[in-house]
Every structure is written in C-alpha cells, then in structure tokens.
Amino acid sequence: MLSLDSSPYSAPVPLADADPACVLPPPPRSLRDTGLPQQFVVELVARALLLAGKTHLPVLTTRLHLPITVLREVLDFMVAEHVAEVAWRGESDIDIQYQLTAGGKQRASGWMERCRYTGPAPVTLEAYRAMVERQSLPASALEADELGAELADQLLAPGVLQMLGAAMHAGRTMLLYGPSGSGKSTLARKLGALQQGMVAVPHALLVGQDVVQVYDPQVHLPPHGPHGLHGPLGPQARHSRPASERRGVDTRWVQCQRPVVALGADVTADMLDLQADTPNGCYRAAPQLKANNGLLIVDDLGRQRIAATELLNRFAQAQELRRSQLTLAGGYHFEAPCRMRLVFATSLAPDTLLDAPALRRVGYKIPVGALGAAGYRALFRQQCLAAGVLYDDAALRYLVDELHAGSALPLLAAYPHEIVGRIVDFAGFNGTPPRLTIAALDQAWTSMFACSTSAPVDDDLALPLIGQLAQHIV
C-alpha cells in the first residue's frame, strides 16, 4: 500500500509580489506546500496517465495545474513504488515521458472506480477559507456623482440612487421591488458590474476525499471581460495578463472579476446545495459558493418552488454567519466560507411576500417603479439610436400620450427596448429601413399586447396586459 503524507496546510499562501495586479498565490514548491495528501495526488496522476497513456511531463503539468517540481516528486515516488515508469527520456530534465506499469494500470483502474476526477488539482478547504477572507468585499469607494454617472442610463430617481449608494457603501442586503418590466433585473446586474477589483477563484476544492468544482467560466469572468467599473478594461485589468502567460503563480487558482451569480424563478431547495457530477467524479459548487467575494442576485423572489422567507433567510443567515453549511453524499456536512453581497428582486409587495423577521433582515427596501415621461422619452431615444431606428418626436408623443395614456399602462423601463425591437423586426421582414412612425408603433404595440390600438384598454385589462409583457421581460 502506498504511504500517505497528509501534512496539514500550515499557513495562508501569500499573494504573488511580482505583478501588482495579480491576486494569485505563488506556486507550491513541493507536495507539502500544496496541502494535499500524497495519496490523493498519486491517484490523480495515475488516473490521468491511465486515460492518456504515455505522457510528457509538461503536458501533465498543464493538465493537472501542478508545477513540475511537485509532479516530479510524486512521480519519483510512483516509480519507486512500481506504479509508474519512465517511458522515454530526452536531453533536458523536463523532456521526459511517463507511463503506468502493468501493476500501476491495475491500481489506477481501481482508483478510477472509486473516483473518476482527472481535472485540475484542487486546493484545500483551509486555503480557500483564507483566500476568501483575504478577498472579502471592502466598503464601496463609489461616490454619489460616480454612482449616478454609472447608472445614468437607468434614469433612476435621486432618492433611489441615494438608497442604492448607501446600501452598496455599507455592503447591506437590498430588496428591489416594483412592477414587472421596471428594470429591476437590469439594475441588479449593473450593481454587480460596479464591483471593484479582482479575485482568485480555485478550480476545485478538496473536502475529505471528495472534489468540489468551484470555477465556472460562465460566472467567473477573466479580468479583461465585458464588466467592470471602468469599462471593458478596468484599471487593474489593463496591466494584468492571463495566468497561462504569467510565471510564478499557482495555476490551481484563476484570476477573475468579482463574480455575479443570478438565480431566477426555477430555483429549488436542492439547487442550493452541492450537485453531484457523477461522470466527472466531482461535485458542482452551490450558488453561494460560486458567489463568494462577489454578488448573489435572487430574481423573481416569490416565484421559486421554495418559500420566499425560507430562501431569503437561508442566504441572509449564511451571509451574517460568514459560512454556509453544505452536504456531500452520505450526509457528510461541512462549512464553507460565505462572503458575498445579496440583492433580491421581486414584482410582489414585500409585506405580503415576506414575514416581519425576514423583512428586518433586508437592509434596504428599494422601490423601482415606472419612469416619468421625460425619462421614458430619453430612454426611448437611446434605444432608437442603439438600434439604428430613425427617430421622430411626433411619433414618440403619440406613444406616450395616446397608446400609454389610453391603455393605462405605466411607462416601464422595459417597454422601449421591446417596442423598438419589434419595429426593427417588421422593417427587416419588409426590407425597409426601420423608422419610428405612428403606423410602426401601432404595429409593434398590437404585437406586444394582442389588442386593438384604436380602442382604450379597460382597467380590468391593464394588469393582464402587463402580465403578458412580463413573460418576455422581467
């Protein structure tokens, strides 16, 4: 039997000093520095060799995200134990290929039956806790003028901007509430994009003998991704390079923007825990784990298949305690760090949706309602410009004064995008340039609400019509 070296992870890994914009830790110099048990790494390497066959040492390094020094230490041990052997050796120290022995293949097959994971080497839960704490969100440095400029296209009332700024400054939970189509979801995502700085996210965690995959490329965007306070390239990102292009970093970690995780109406209770990924031999991280050091948005609160109060309390309690309890197969529980900000959004009345204790847990209740006529016109002009639709003031007055006023539909932020989009659709179908005209507006309006534009809409029909649009936009 192979010997085990389960030396505990002794101290938090210092951040790399070579690149000021880099938040990744330096690479481990030895197996002990990884914090991983020797047996786990031996089995990981053996499974990789079983699947790939004869493999170059640098290829194995890239595949497992472990430095050559660590792999050579492990492979030397495997060769001594007759699990692996040198298949070919070149002139340089790293120009060497390894393969499993006949006995090694037999052992690796047994290890593969127990666990099929062959991805990047994980980090320890202790190392992850230390990194999450180090990267915890500071108080927002945004000033009122700066926040107003960043959210200018939302056309929010000054009072709403003040509440958003205060909530972000204090890092307190927010509940955005208002009618469907008022722009709550867009606003929540913009708040996520205002987060500053970058974070290190591990590819995976080792919890006992199980692997939990944390990194999600759909959530953990690279520094040069589309978000950031200062546009496509934030001030730090401009001077940073992908980890694959930098030396002296632990590539078990990925440098990312602060994450934004958005949950919708399809959330169920079991989705808030680890998800077994049997084919890949690991677990997929829970949403609150992916959102660490970032923002978690729960959209459409009250529409999920879990009570709104239970959902809010579960996340709010984890945020307050700074830890989340998760469960592995067999009922094994462990605590993971939880350092995130929370934003909830709902089209339902907060006092009918949540009980009093749950409402007290929400730091800021922020109403997001219909736009004023001036703001609505400004947003509509923006949408016409963005879509290349020839704008006309008289047609826009018709939309506001006749269509909206006649049907009693509020001036919601979602409408301009939908209406302009339909004008573009009809024009494209007919092979004509898109123009804002009364006829084009009537056509778009009818396609949205399935009613005649020549007759006002009764009050009894107004809410059903809003509901029809809400199916397309929330």
Short mmCIF file of N, CA and C in Angstrom, two decimals, residues 39-198:
data_model
loop_
_atom_site.label_atom_id
_atom_site.label_comp_id
_atom_site.label_asym_id
_atom_site.label_seq_id
_atom_site.Cartn_x
_atom_site.Cartn_y
_atom_site.Cartn_z
N GLN A 39 -1.39 10.59 -1.14
CA GLN A 39 -2.15 9.54 -1.81
C GLN A 39 -3.15 10.13 -2.81
N PHE A 40 -3.75 11.26 -2.45
CA PHE A 40 -4.71 11.88 -3.38
C PHE A 40 -4.01 12.28 -4.68
N VAL A 41 -2.84 12.90 -4.58
CA VAL A 41 -2.14 13.36 -5.78
C VAL A 41 -1.64 12.17 -6.58
N VAL A 42 -1.18 11.12 -5.91
CA VAL A 42 -0.75 9.91 -6.62
C VAL A 42 -1.90 9.34 -7.44
N GLU A 43 -3.07 9.24 -6.84
CA GLU A 43 -4.21 8.69 -7.55
C GLU A 43 -4.64 9.61 -8.70
N LEU A 44 -4.56 10.92 -8.50
CA LEU A 44 -4.92 11.87 -9.56
C LEU A 44 -3.98 11.72 -10.75
N VAL A 45 -2.69 11.63 -10.48
CA VAL A 45 -1.71 11.45 -11.57
C VAL A 45 -1.92 10.10 -12.25
N ALA A 46 -2.17 9.07 -11.47
CA ALA A 46 -2.36 7.74 -12.05
C ALA A 46 -3.58 7.70 -12.96
N ARG A 47 -4.66 8.33 -12.54
CA ARG A 47 -5.86 8.35 -13.39
C ARG A 47 -5.59 9.11 -14.69
N ALA A 48 -4.84 10.20 -14.59
CA ALA A 48 -4.50 10.96 -15.80
C ALA A 48 -3.66 10.13 -16.76
N LEU A 49 -2.70 9.38 -16.23
CA LEU A 49 -1.86 8.52 -17.08
C LEU A 49 -2.65 7.34 -17.63
N LEU A 50 -3.61 6.85 -16.86
CA LEU A 50 -4.43 5.74 -17.34
C LEU A 50 -5.24 6.16 -18.56
N LEU A 51 -5.77 7.37 -18.55
CA LEU A 51 -6.58 7.85 -19.66
C LEU A 51 -5.75 8.27 -20.87
N ALA A 52 -4.58 8.88 -20.60
CA ALA A 52 -3.79 9.46 -21.69
C ALA A 52 -2.70 8.53 -22.20
N GLY A 53 -2.30 7.55 -21.40
CA GLY A 53 -1.18 6.71 -21.80
C GLY A 53 0.13 7.45 -21.59
N LYS A 54 1.11 7.13 -22.41
CA LYS A 54 2.44 7.75 -22.29
C LYS A 54 2.31 9.27 -22.42
N THR A 55 2.82 10.02 -21.42
CA THR A 55 2.57 11.46 -21.36
C THR A 55 3.83 12.21 -20.99
N HIS A 56 4.07 13.33 -21.72
CA HIS A 56 5.17 14.22 -21.40
C HIS A 56 4.92 14.90 -20.06
N LEU A 57 5.97 15.13 -19.30
CA LEU A 57 5.85 15.80 -18.01
C LEU A 57 5.22 17.19 -18.14
N PRO A 58 5.64 18.04 -19.11
CA PRO A 58 4.99 19.36 -19.24
C PRO A 58 3.49 19.27 -19.56
N VAL A 59 3.10 18.25 -20.32
CA VAL A 59 1.68 18.06 -20.62
C VAL A 59 0.90 17.72 -19.36
N LEU A 60 1.50 16.89 -18.54
CA LEU A 60 0.86 16.53 -17.27
C LEU A 60 0.74 17.75 -16.37
N THR A 61 1.75 18.60 -16.39
CA THR A 61 1.71 19.84 -15.61
C THR A 61 0.54 20.72 -16.05
N THR A 62 0.38 20.88 -17.34
CA THR A 62 -0.71 21.70 -17.87
C THR A 62 -2.07 21.11 -17.53
N ARG A 63 -2.16 19.79 -17.61
CA ARG A 63 -3.44 19.13 -17.39
C ARG A 63 -3.87 19.18 -15.93
N LEU A 64 -2.93 19.01 -15.03
CA LEU A 64 -3.26 18.92 -13.60
C LEU A 64 -3.03 20.23 -12.85
N HIS A 65 -2.46 21.25 -13.52
CA HIS A 65 -2.22 22.55 -12.90
C HIS A 65 -1.31 22.44 -11.68
N LEU A 66 -0.33 21.58 -11.77
CA LEU A 66 0.67 21.44 -10.72
C LEU A 66 2.05 21.70 -11.30
N PRO A 67 2.94 22.35 -10.53
CA PRO A 67 4.28 22.63 -11.04
C PRO A 67 5.07 21.35 -11.29
N ILE A 68 6.06 21.45 -12.15
CA ILE A 68 6.90 20.31 -12.48
C ILE A 68 7.60 19.78 -11.23
N THR A 69 8.02 20.69 -10.33
CA THR A 69 8.72 20.24 -9.12
C THR A 69 7.83 19.32 -8.28
N VAL A 70 6.55 19.66 -8.18
CA VAL A 70 5.62 18.84 -7.40
C VAL A 70 5.37 17.52 -8.10
N LEU A 71 5.14 17.56 -9.41
CA LEU A 71 4.86 16.33 -10.15
C LEU A 71 6.07 15.40 -10.17
N ARG A 72 7.26 15.98 -10.28
CA ARG A 72 8.44 15.13 -10.29
C ARG A 72 8.59 14.42 -8.95
N GLU A 73 8.28 15.12 -7.86
CA GLU A 73 8.34 14.50 -6.53
C GLU A 73 7.35 13.33 -6.45
N VAL A 74 6.15 13.53 -6.94
CA VAL A 74 5.13 12.49 -6.89
C VAL A 74 5.49 11.34 -7.82
N LEU A 75 5.95 11.66 -9.03
CA LEU A 75 6.28 10.61 -10.00
C LEU A 75 7.49 9.79 -9.56
N ASP A 76 8.46 10.44 -8.93
CA ASP A 76 9.60 9.69 -8.40
C ASP A 76 9.12 8.65 -7.39
N PHE A 77 8.16 9.07 -6.56
CA PHE A 77 7.60 8.15 -5.58
C PHE A 77 6.86 7.02 -6.29
N MET A 78 6.08 7.35 -7.32
CA MET A 78 5.33 6.33 -8.05
C MET A 78 6.25 5.35 -8.76
N VAL A 79 7.38 5.85 -9.28
CA VAL A 79 8.35 4.97 -9.93
C VAL A 79 8.96 4.03 -8.89
N ALA A 80 9.27 4.58 -7.71
CA ALA A 80 9.86 3.74 -6.66
C ALA A 80 8.89 2.67 -6.19
N GLU A 81 7.60 2.96 -6.26
CA GLU A 81 6.57 2.01 -5.84
C GLU A 81 6.10 1.12 -6.98
N HIS A 82 6.75 1.27 -8.16
CA HIS A 82 6.43 0.44 -9.35
C HIS A 82 5.00 0.67 -9.84
N VAL A 83 4.50 1.91 -9.62
CA VAL A 83 3.20 2.29 -10.16
C VAL A 83 3.37 2.93 -11.54
N ALA A 84 4.44 3.70 -11.70
CA ALA A 84 4.74 4.36 -12.97
C ALA A 84 6.18 4.07 -13.35
N GLU A 85 6.49 4.37 -14.61
CA GLU A 85 7.85 4.18 -15.10
C GLU A 85 8.16 5.23 -16.15
N VAL A 86 9.45 5.47 -16.35
CA VAL A 86 9.88 6.40 -17.40
C VAL A 86 9.80 5.68 -18.73
N ALA A 87 9.01 6.23 -19.65
CA ALA A 87 8.84 5.61 -20.96
C ALA A 87 9.86 6.13 -21.97
N TRP A 88 10.31 7.35 -21.77
CA TRP A 88 11.28 7.95 -22.71
C TRP A 88 11.90 9.16 -22.03
N ARG A 89 13.19 9.37 -22.29
CA ARG A 89 13.90 10.49 -21.68
C ARG A 89 14.70 11.22 -22.75
N GLY A 90 14.52 12.53 -22.82
CA GLY A 90 15.26 13.35 -23.77
C GLY A 90 16.50 13.95 -23.14
N GLU A 91 16.97 15.04 -23.75
CA GLU A 91 18.22 15.64 -23.28
C GLU A 91 18.01 16.54 -22.08
N SER A 92 16.84 17.18 -21.95
CA SER A 92 16.61 18.10 -20.84
C SER A 92 15.90 17.38 -19.69
N ASP A 93 15.91 18.05 -18.53
CA ASP A 93 15.30 17.46 -17.34
C ASP A 93 13.79 17.28 -17.49
N ILE A 94 13.15 18.17 -18.26
CA ILE A 94 11.70 18.08 -18.37
C ILE A 94 11.27 17.33 -19.63
N ASP A 95 12.23 17.00 -20.49
CA ASP A 95 11.88 16.26 -21.71
C ASP A 95 11.84 14.78 -21.38
N ILE A 96 10.77 14.41 -20.69
CA ILE A 96 10.65 13.04 -20.19
C ILE A 96 9.19 12.62 -20.26
N GLN A 97 8.98 11.36 -20.59
CA GLN A 97 7.62 10.83 -20.67
C GLN A 97 7.45 9.71 -19.66
N TYR A 98 6.24 9.70 -19.06
CA TYR A 98 5.91 8.68 -18.07
C TYR A 98 4.73 7.85 -18.56
N GLN A 99 4.67 6.63 -18.05
CA GLN A 99 3.51 5.78 -18.29
C GLN A 99 3.33 4.87 -17.07
N LEU A 100 2.16 4.27 -16.95
CA LEU A 100 1.90 3.35 -15.85
C LEU A 100 2.52 1.99 -16.13
N THR A 101 2.95 1.33 -15.09
CA THR A 101 3.36 -0.07 -15.21
C THR A 101 2.11 -0.93 -15.30
N ALA A 102 2.30 -2.22 -15.57
CA ALA A 102 1.15 -3.13 -15.62
C ALA A 102 0.43 -3.14 -14.28
N GLY A 103 1.21 -3.20 -13.19
CA GLY A 103 0.60 -3.15 -11.86
C GLY A 103 -0.05 -1.80 -11.59
N GLY A 104 0.59 -0.72 -12.12
CA GLY A 104 0.04 0.62 -11.94
C GLY A 104 -1.30 0.78 -12.63
N LYS A 105 -1.44 0.18 -13.81
CA LYS A 105 -2.72 0.25 -14.51
C LYS A 105 -3.81 -0.44 -13.72
N GLN A 106 -3.45 -1.55 -13.10
CA GLN A 106 -4.44 -2.27 -12.31
C GLN A 106 -4.89 -1.43 -11.11
N ARG A 107 -3.90 -0.79 -10.45
CA ARG A 107 -4.24 0.06 -9.31
C ARG A 107 -5.06 1.28 -9.75
N ALA A 108 -4.63 1.88 -10.85
CA ALA A 108 -5.33 3.08 -11.34
C ALA A 108 -6.77 2.77 -11.73
N SER A 109 -7.00 1.58 -12.26
CA SER A 109 -8.37 1.19 -12.61
C SER A 109 -9.24 1.09 -11.37
N GLY A 110 -8.67 0.57 -10.30
CA GLY A 110 -9.41 0.53 -9.04
C GLY A 110 -9.68 1.91 -8.50
N TRP A 111 -8.68 2.79 -8.59
CA TRP A 111 -8.88 4.16 -8.12
C TRP A 111 -9.92 4.88 -8.99
N MET A 112 -9.94 4.57 -10.27
CA MET A 112 -10.90 5.19 -11.17
C MET A 112 -12.34 4.79 -10.83
N GLU A 113 -12.50 3.56 -10.37
CA GLU A 113 -13.85 3.11 -9.98
C GLU A 113 -14.35 3.87 -8.76
N ARG A 114 -13.44 4.25 -7.91
CA ARG A 114 -13.81 4.98 -6.70
C ARG A 114 -14.03 6.47 -6.98
N CYS A 115 -13.21 7.02 -7.86
CA CYS A 115 -13.33 8.44 -8.19
C CYS A 115 -12.80 8.66 -9.60
N ARG A 116 -13.58 9.28 -10.47
CA ARG A 116 -13.21 9.47 -11.87
C ARG A 116 -12.58 10.84 -12.13
N TYR A 117 -12.40 11.65 -11.10
CA TYR A 117 -11.92 13.02 -11.32
C TYR A 117 -10.50 13.05 -11.87
N THR A 118 -10.32 13.77 -12.97
CA THR A 118 -8.99 13.92 -13.58
C THR A 118 -8.73 15.37 -13.97
N GLY A 119 -9.44 16.31 -13.35
CA GLY A 119 -9.28 17.72 -13.68
C GLY A 119 -8.14 18.36 -12.91
N PRO A 120 -8.10 19.70 -12.90
CA PRO A 120 -7.04 20.41 -12.18
C PRO A 120 -6.97 20.00 -10.72
N ALA A 121 -5.77 19.93 -10.18
CA ALA A 121 -5.61 19.59 -8.77
C ALA A 121 -6.35 20.62 -7.91
N PRO A 122 -7.05 20.19 -6.89
CA PRO A 122 -7.80 21.13 -6.04
C PRO A 122 -6.90 21.83 -5.04
N VAL A 123 -7.47 22.80 -4.35
CA VAL A 123 -6.81 23.41 -3.20
C VAL A 123 -7.53 22.92 -1.95
N THR A 124 -6.93 23.10 -0.81
CA THR A 124 -7.55 22.64 0.42
C THR A 124 -8.64 23.62 0.86
N LEU A 125 -9.57 23.11 1.64
CA LEU A 125 -10.63 23.96 2.17
C LEU A 125 -10.04 25.05 3.06
N GLU A 126 -8.97 24.74 3.79
CA GLU A 126 -8.32 25.73 4.64
C GLU A 126 -7.73 26.86 3.81
N ALA A 127 -7.08 26.52 2.70
CA ALA A 127 -6.50 27.55 1.84
C ALA A 127 -7.59 28.41 1.23
N TYR A 128 -8.71 27.79 0.87
CA TYR A 128 -9.82 28.54 0.28
C TYR A 128 -10.41 29.50 1.30
N ARG A 129 -10.61 29.03 2.53
CA ARG A 129 -11.15 29.90 3.57
C ARG A 129 -10.27 31.14 3.75
N ALA A 130 -8.96 30.91 3.80
CA ALA A 130 -8.04 32.02 3.99
C ALA A 130 -8.11 33.01 2.83
N MET A 131 -8.21 32.49 1.60
CA MET A 131 -8.25 33.37 0.44
C MET A 131 -9.56 34.16 0.39
N VAL A 132 -10.67 33.51 0.67
CA VAL A 132 -11.96 34.21 0.65
C VAL A 132 -11.97 35.33 1.68
N GLU A 133 -11.44 35.06 2.86
CA GLU A 133 -11.41 36.08 3.90
C GLU A 133 -10.52 37.24 3.49
N ARG A 134 -9.40 36.93 2.87
CA ARG A 134 -8.47 37.97 2.43
C ARG A 134 -9.10 38.85 1.35
N GLN A 135 -9.96 38.25 0.54
CA GLN A 135 -10.53 38.97 -0.59
C GLN A 135 -11.93 39.51 -0.29
N SER A 136 -12.34 39.48 0.97
CA SER A 136 -13.70 39.90 1.31
C SER A 136 -13.94 41.32 0.83
N LEU A 137 -15.17 41.59 0.45
CA LEU A 137 -15.52 42.86 -0.16
C LEU A 137 -15.34 44.02 0.81
N PRO A 138 -14.58 45.03 0.44
CA PRO A 138 -14.46 46.22 1.29
C PRO A 138 -15.68 47.11 1.11
N ALA A 139 -15.79 48.12 1.95
CA ALA A 139 -16.84 49.12 1.75
C ALA A 139 -16.64 49.78 0.40
N SER A 140 -17.73 50.03 -0.29
CA SER A 140 -17.65 50.60 -1.62
C SER A 140 -17.03 51.99 -1.58
N ALA A 141 -16.11 52.25 -2.52
CA ALA A 141 -15.48 53.56 -2.60
C ALA A 141 -16.21 54.49 -3.56
N LEU A 142 -17.35 54.04 -4.08
CA LEU A 142 -18.09 54.85 -5.03
C LEU A 142 -18.65 56.10 -4.35
N GLU A 143 -18.50 57.25 -5.01
CA GLU A 143 -19.10 58.47 -4.54
C GLU A 143 -20.43 58.68 -5.25
N ALA A 144 -21.24 59.59 -4.72
CA ALA A 144 -22.59 59.80 -5.25
C ALA A 144 -22.56 60.17 -6.73
N ASP A 145 -21.68 61.10 -7.11
CA ASP A 145 -21.61 61.54 -8.51
C ASP A 145 -21.18 60.39 -9.41
N GLU A 146 -20.25 59.59 -8.93
CA GLU A 146 -19.74 58.47 -9.73
C GLU A 146 -20.82 57.41 -9.92
N LEU A 147 -21.56 57.10 -8.85
CA LEU A 147 -22.63 56.12 -8.95
C LEU A 147 -23.71 56.62 -9.91
N GLY A 148 -24.05 57.90 -9.80
CA GLY A 148 -25.05 58.47 -10.69
C GLY A 148 -24.64 58.39 -12.14
N ALA A 149 -23.35 58.61 -12.41
CA ALA A 149 -22.86 58.53 -13.78
C ALA A 149 -22.92 57.10 -14.30
N GLU A 150 -22.56 56.14 -13.45
CA GLU A 150 -22.55 54.74 -13.87
C GLU A 150 -23.95 54.20 -14.13
N LEU A 151 -24.94 54.74 -13.41
CA LEU A 151 -26.32 54.27 -13.56
C LEU A 151 -27.19 55.29 -14.29
N ALA A 152 -26.56 56.19 -15.03
CA ALA A 152 -27.31 57.25 -15.70
C ALA A 152 -28.34 56.70 -16.67
N ASP A 153 -28.00 55.61 -17.37
CA ASP A 153 -28.94 55.07 -18.36
C ASP A 153 -30.13 54.38 -17.71
N GLN A 154 -30.11 54.20 -16.38
CA GLN A 154 -31.27 53.63 -15.69
C GLN A 154 -32.34 54.68 -15.39
N LEU A 155 -31.94 55.96 -15.47
CA LEU A 155 -32.88 57.08 -15.27
C LEU A 155 -33.63 56.94 -13.94
N LEU A 156 -32.86 56.68 -12.88
CA LEU A 156 -33.45 56.46 -11.56
C LEU A 156 -33.70 57.78 -10.84
N ALA A 157 -34.70 57.79 -9.99
CA ALA A 157 -34.98 58.97 -9.18
C ALA A 157 -33.83 59.19 -8.19
N PRO A 158 -33.55 60.46 -7.84
CA PRO A 158 -32.44 60.74 -6.91
C PRO A 158 -32.55 59.97 -5.60
N GLY A 159 -33.76 59.82 -5.08
CA GLY A 159 -33.92 59.09 -3.83
C GLY A 159 -33.52 57.63 -3.94
N VAL A 160 -33.82 57.03 -5.09
CA VAL A 160 -33.44 55.63 -5.31
C VAL A 160 -31.93 55.51 -5.41
N LEU A 161 -31.29 56.45 -6.11
CA LEU A 161 -29.83 56.44 -6.20
C LEU A 161 -29.19 56.56 -4.82
N GLN A 162 -29.76 57.40 -3.96
CA GLN A 162 -29.23 57.55 -2.61
C GLN A 162 -29.30 56.24 -1.84
N MET A 163 -30.43 55.55 -1.94
CA MET A 163 -30.57 54.27 -1.24
C MET A 163 -29.60 53.23 -1.78
N LEU A 164 -29.45 53.17 -3.10
CA LEU A 164 -28.51 52.22 -3.70
C LEU A 164 -27.08 52.52 -3.24
N GLY A 165 -26.72 53.79 -3.24
CA GLY A 165 -25.37 54.17 -2.82
C GLY A 165 -25.10 53.83 -1.37
N ALA A 166 -26.07 54.11 -0.50
CA ALA A 166 -25.89 53.82 0.92
C ALA A 166 -25.78 52.31 1.15
N ALA A 167 -26.62 51.52 0.46
CA ALA A 167 -26.59 50.07 0.62
C ALA A 167 -25.26 49.49 0.14
N MET A 168 -24.78 49.99 -0.99
CA MET A 168 -23.50 49.50 -1.51
C MET A 168 -22.35 49.92 -0.59
N HIS A 169 -22.41 51.14 -0.09
CA HIS A 169 -21.35 51.62 0.81
C HIS A 169 -21.24 50.76 2.05
N ALA A 170 -22.40 50.35 2.60
CA ALA A 170 -22.41 49.56 3.82
C ALA A 170 -22.33 48.06 3.56
N GLY A 171 -22.50 47.64 2.29
CA GLY A 171 -22.49 46.22 1.97
C GLY A 171 -23.71 45.49 2.51
N ARG A 172 -24.84 46.19 2.61
CA ARG A 172 -26.04 45.59 3.20
C ARG A 172 -26.94 45.00 2.12
N THR A 173 -27.78 44.05 2.54
CA THR A 173 -28.68 43.37 1.62
C THR A 173 -29.72 44.34 1.07
N MET A 174 -30.05 44.17 -0.21
CA MET A 174 -31.04 45.02 -0.87
C MET A 174 -32.21 44.19 -1.37
N LEU A 175 -33.41 44.77 -1.32
CA LEU A 175 -34.60 44.20 -1.94
C LEU A 175 -35.13 45.24 -2.92
N LEU A 176 -35.00 44.95 -4.22
CA LEU A 176 -35.53 45.82 -5.26
C LEU A 176 -36.95 45.35 -5.57
N TYR A 177 -37.92 46.22 -5.43
CA TYR A 177 -39.30 45.80 -5.67
C TYR A 177 -40.01 46.82 -6.56
N GLY A 178 -40.91 46.31 -7.38
CA GLY A 178 -41.66 47.16 -8.30
C GLY A 178 -42.30 46.29 -9.36
N PRO A 179 -43.08 46.90 -10.26
CA PRO A 179 -43.80 46.12 -11.27
C PRO A 179 -42.87 45.42 -12.25
N SER A 180 -43.33 44.33 -12.82
CA SER A 180 -42.56 43.63 -13.85
C SER A 180 -42.29 44.58 -15.00
N GLY A 181 -41.05 44.59 -15.46
CA GLY A 181 -40.69 45.47 -16.56
C GLY A 181 -40.12 46.80 -16.12
N SER A 182 -39.99 47.02 -14.81
CA SER A 182 -39.47 48.31 -14.34
C SER A 182 -37.96 48.38 -14.36
N GLY A 183 -37.28 47.29 -14.69
CA GLY A 183 -35.82 47.32 -14.82
C GLY A 183 -35.06 46.83 -13.61
N LYS A 184 -35.72 46.10 -12.72
CA LYS A 184 -35.05 45.62 -11.50
C LYS A 184 -33.91 44.67 -11.82
N SER A 185 -34.15 43.73 -12.72
CA SER A 185 -33.12 42.74 -13.06
C SER A 185 -31.89 43.41 -13.68
N THR A 186 -32.14 44.32 -14.59
CA THR A 186 -31.03 45.05 -15.22
C THR A 186 -30.25 45.84 -14.18
N LEU A 187 -30.97 46.51 -13.29
CA LEU A 187 -30.32 47.29 -12.25
C LEU A 187 -29.48 46.41 -11.35
N ALA A 188 -29.99 45.24 -10.96
CA ALA A 188 -29.24 44.34 -10.08
C ALA A 188 -27.93 43.92 -10.74
N ARG A 189 -27.99 43.60 -12.03
CA ARG A 189 -26.76 43.19 -12.72
C ARG A 189 -25.78 44.34 -12.87
N LYS A 190 -26.29 45.55 -13.03
CA LYS A 190 -25.40 46.70 -13.10
C LYS A 190 -24.69 46.92 -11.76
N LEU A 191 -25.38 46.66 -10.67
CA LEU A 191 -24.73 46.75 -9.37
C LEU A 191 -23.58 45.74 -9.27
N GLY A 192 -23.81 44.56 -9.83
CA GLY A 192 -22.74 43.56 -9.84
C GLY A 192 -21.55 44.03 -10.65
N ALA A 193 -21.81 44.71 -11.77
CA ALA A 193 -20.74 45.18 -12.62
C ALA A 193 -19.96 46.32 -11.99
N LEU A 194 -20.52 46.97 -10.96
CA LEU A 194 -19.83 48.07 -10.29
C LEU A 194 -18.81 47.59 -9.25
N GLN A 195 -18.76 46.29 -9.00
CA GLN A 195 -17.80 45.77 -8.03
C GLN A 195 -16.37 46.02 -8.53
N GLN A 196 -15.52 46.37 -7.62
CA GLN A 196 -14.15 46.73 -7.99
C GLN A 196 -13.17 45.65 -7.58
N GLY A 197 -12.08 45.56 -8.34
CA GLY A 197 -11.01 44.63 -8.01
C GLY A 197 -11.19 43.26 -8.61
N MET A 198 -10.18 42.44 -8.45
CA MET A 198 -10.19 41.07 -8.95
C MET A 198 -10.00 40.10 -7.80
#
